[in-house]
Coordinates of C-alpha atoms in Angstrom, one line a residue:
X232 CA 75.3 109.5 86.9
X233 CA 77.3 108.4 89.6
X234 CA 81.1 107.5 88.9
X235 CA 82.6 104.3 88.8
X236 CA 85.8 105.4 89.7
X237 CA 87.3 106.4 93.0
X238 CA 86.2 109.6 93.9
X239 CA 88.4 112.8 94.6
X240 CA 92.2 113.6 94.2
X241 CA 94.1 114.5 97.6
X242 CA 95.9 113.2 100.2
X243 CA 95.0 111.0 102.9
X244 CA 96.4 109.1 106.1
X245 CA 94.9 106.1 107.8
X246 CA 96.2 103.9 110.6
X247 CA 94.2 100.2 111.4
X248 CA 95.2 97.8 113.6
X249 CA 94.5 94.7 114.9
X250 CA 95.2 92.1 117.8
X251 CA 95.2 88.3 118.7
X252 CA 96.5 86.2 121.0
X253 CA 99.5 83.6 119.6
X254 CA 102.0 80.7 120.8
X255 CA 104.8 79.9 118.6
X256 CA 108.0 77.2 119.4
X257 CA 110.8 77.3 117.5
X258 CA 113.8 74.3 119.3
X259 CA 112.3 75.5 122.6
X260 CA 109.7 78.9 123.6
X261 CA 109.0 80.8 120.8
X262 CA 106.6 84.5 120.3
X263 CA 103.9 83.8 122.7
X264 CA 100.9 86.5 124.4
X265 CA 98.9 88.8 122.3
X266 CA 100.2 90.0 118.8
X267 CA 99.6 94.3 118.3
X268 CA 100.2 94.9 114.7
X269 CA 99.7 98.3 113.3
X270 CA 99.6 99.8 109.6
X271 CA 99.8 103.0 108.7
X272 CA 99.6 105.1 105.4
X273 CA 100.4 108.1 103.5
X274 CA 98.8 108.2 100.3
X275 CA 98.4 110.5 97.3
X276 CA 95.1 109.8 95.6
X277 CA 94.3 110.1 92.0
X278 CA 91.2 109.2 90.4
X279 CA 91.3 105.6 90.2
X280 CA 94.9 105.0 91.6
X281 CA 97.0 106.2 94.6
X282 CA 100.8 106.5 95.4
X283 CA 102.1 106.4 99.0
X284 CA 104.3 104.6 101.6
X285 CA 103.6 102.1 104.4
X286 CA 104.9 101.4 108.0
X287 CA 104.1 98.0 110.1
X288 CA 104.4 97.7 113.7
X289 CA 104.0 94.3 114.7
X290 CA 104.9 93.2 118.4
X291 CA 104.2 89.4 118.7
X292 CA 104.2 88.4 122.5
X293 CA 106.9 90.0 124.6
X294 CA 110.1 89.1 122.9
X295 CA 109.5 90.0 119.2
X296 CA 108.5 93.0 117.2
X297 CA 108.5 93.2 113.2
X298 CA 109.0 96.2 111.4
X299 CA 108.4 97.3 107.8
X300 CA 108.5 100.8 105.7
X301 CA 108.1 101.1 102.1
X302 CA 106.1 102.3 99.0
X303 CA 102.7 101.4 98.0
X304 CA 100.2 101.6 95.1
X305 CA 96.3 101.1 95.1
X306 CA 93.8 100.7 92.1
X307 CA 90.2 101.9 93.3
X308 CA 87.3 101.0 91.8
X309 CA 84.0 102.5 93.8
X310 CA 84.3 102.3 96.8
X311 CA 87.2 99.1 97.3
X312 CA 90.8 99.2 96.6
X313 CA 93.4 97.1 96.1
X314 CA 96.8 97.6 97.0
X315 CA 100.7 96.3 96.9
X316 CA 103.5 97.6 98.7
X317 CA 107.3 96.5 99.2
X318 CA 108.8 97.0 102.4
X319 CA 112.2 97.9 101.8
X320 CA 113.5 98.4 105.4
X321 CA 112.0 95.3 107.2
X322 CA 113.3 93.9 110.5
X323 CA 112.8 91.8 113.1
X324 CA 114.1 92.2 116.8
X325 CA 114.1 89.5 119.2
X326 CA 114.5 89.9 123.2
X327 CA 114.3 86.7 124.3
X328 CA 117.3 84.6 122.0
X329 CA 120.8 85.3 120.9
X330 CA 119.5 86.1 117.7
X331 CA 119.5 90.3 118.3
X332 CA 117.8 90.9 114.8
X333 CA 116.7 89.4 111.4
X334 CA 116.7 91.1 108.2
X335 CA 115.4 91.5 104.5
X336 CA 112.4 92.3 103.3
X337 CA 108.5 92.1 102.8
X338 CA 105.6 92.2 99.8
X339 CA 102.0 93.1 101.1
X340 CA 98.9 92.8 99.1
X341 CA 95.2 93.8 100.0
X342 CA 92.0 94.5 99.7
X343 CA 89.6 97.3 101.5
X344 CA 86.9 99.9 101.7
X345 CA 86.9 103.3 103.2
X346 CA 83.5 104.0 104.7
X347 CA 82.6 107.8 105.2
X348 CA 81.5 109.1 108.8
X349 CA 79.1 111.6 108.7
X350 CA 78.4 114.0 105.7
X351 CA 81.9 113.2 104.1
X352 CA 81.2 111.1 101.1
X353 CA 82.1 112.9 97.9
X354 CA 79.7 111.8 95.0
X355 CA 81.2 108.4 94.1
X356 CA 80.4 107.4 97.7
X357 CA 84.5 107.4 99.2
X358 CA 85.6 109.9 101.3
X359 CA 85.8 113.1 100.4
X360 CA 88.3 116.0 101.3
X361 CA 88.3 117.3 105.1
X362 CA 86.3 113.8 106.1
X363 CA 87.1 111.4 108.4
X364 CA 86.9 108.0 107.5
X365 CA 86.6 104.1 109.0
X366 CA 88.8 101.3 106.5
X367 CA 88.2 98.0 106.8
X368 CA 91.1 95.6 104.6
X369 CA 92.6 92.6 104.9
X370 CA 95.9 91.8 103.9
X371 CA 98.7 89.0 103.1
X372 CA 102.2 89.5 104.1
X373 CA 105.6 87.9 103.2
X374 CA 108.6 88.6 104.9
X375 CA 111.8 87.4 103.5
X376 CA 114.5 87.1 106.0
X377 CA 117.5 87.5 104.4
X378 CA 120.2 88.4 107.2
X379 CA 120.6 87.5 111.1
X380 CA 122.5 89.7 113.4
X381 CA 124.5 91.5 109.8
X382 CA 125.2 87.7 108.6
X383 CA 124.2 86.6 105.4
X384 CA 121.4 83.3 105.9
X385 CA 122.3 80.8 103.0
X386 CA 118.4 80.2 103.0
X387 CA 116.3 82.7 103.6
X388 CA 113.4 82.7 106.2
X389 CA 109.9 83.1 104.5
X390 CA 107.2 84.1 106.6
X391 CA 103.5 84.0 105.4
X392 CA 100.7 86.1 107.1
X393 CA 97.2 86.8 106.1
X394 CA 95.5 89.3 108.5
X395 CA 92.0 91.6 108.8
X396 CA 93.0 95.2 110.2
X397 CA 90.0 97.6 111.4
X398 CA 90.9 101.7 111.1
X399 CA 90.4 105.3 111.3
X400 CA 91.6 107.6 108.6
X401 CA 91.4 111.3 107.5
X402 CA 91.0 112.9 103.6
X403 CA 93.1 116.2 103.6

């Protein structure tokens, strides 16, 4: 019988991305031009759970770029996971503004699904070891901005972002 579960124990790394085009104002010109993020991850896999960290690139329009590294932790269940990560080390540069850089940092939650390419399903259908993989997630984002330029804010900034990425990933 085929298992419900996630399928085998290893490592694996992915990296999705995605890109749209944004306009922001904020007392004047704000972020504006095409948004690049990036998400990439290191994962250990157990059966039904996996252990990891996370890094965001995410340059929106010419002037800003976010940043964010931390752990992560996904429940699988056939072939979809679920996931939550804390970004520890988030930060946000600016190029076009006194403010140098903003920050805190950032909770992510998701959903997605490995798909196999070629022959490299294992038996419960996810990708199995030595196979190259597409994943497909979406995710929510928010950034708590806690410092500008070293100096504590007395409120903090909280960005909201909710976001498909598209990806290629490989089961060691």
């Amino acid at each position: 019988s085929r298992d419900a579960m996630a399928g085998e124990k290893g490592i694996h790394a992915s990296v999705s991305g995605m890109a749209w085009t944004n306009s922001s104002q904020q007392g004047g010109s704000g972020p504006s031009g095409t948004t690049v993020l990036t998400h990439t991850d290191l994962i250990y896999n157990g059966k039904w759970w996996a252990i990891g960290a996370f890094a965001q690139f995410d340059k929106q329009g010419a002037n800003e770029t976010d940043t964010g590294i931390g752990p992560k932790l996904e429940l699988h269940w056939s072939v979809f996971y679920l996931e939550g990560g804390w970004a520890a080390i988030m930060q946000r540069s600016f190029t076009d503004r006194s403010i140098a850089k903003q920050t805190g940092s950032a909770w992510v939650i998701g959903t997605g699904v490995p798909v196999p390419l070629g022959r490299g399903a294992s038996s419960g259908g996810t990708p199995g070891a030595g196979a190259f993989f597409m994943q497909y997630s979406y995710k929510y984002r928010v950034q708590f901005i806690e410092k500008q330029d070293s100096v504590l804010l007395s409120d903090p900034i909280i960005q909201r972002d909710g976001y498909p990425l598209f990806g290629l990933g490989y089961r060691f």
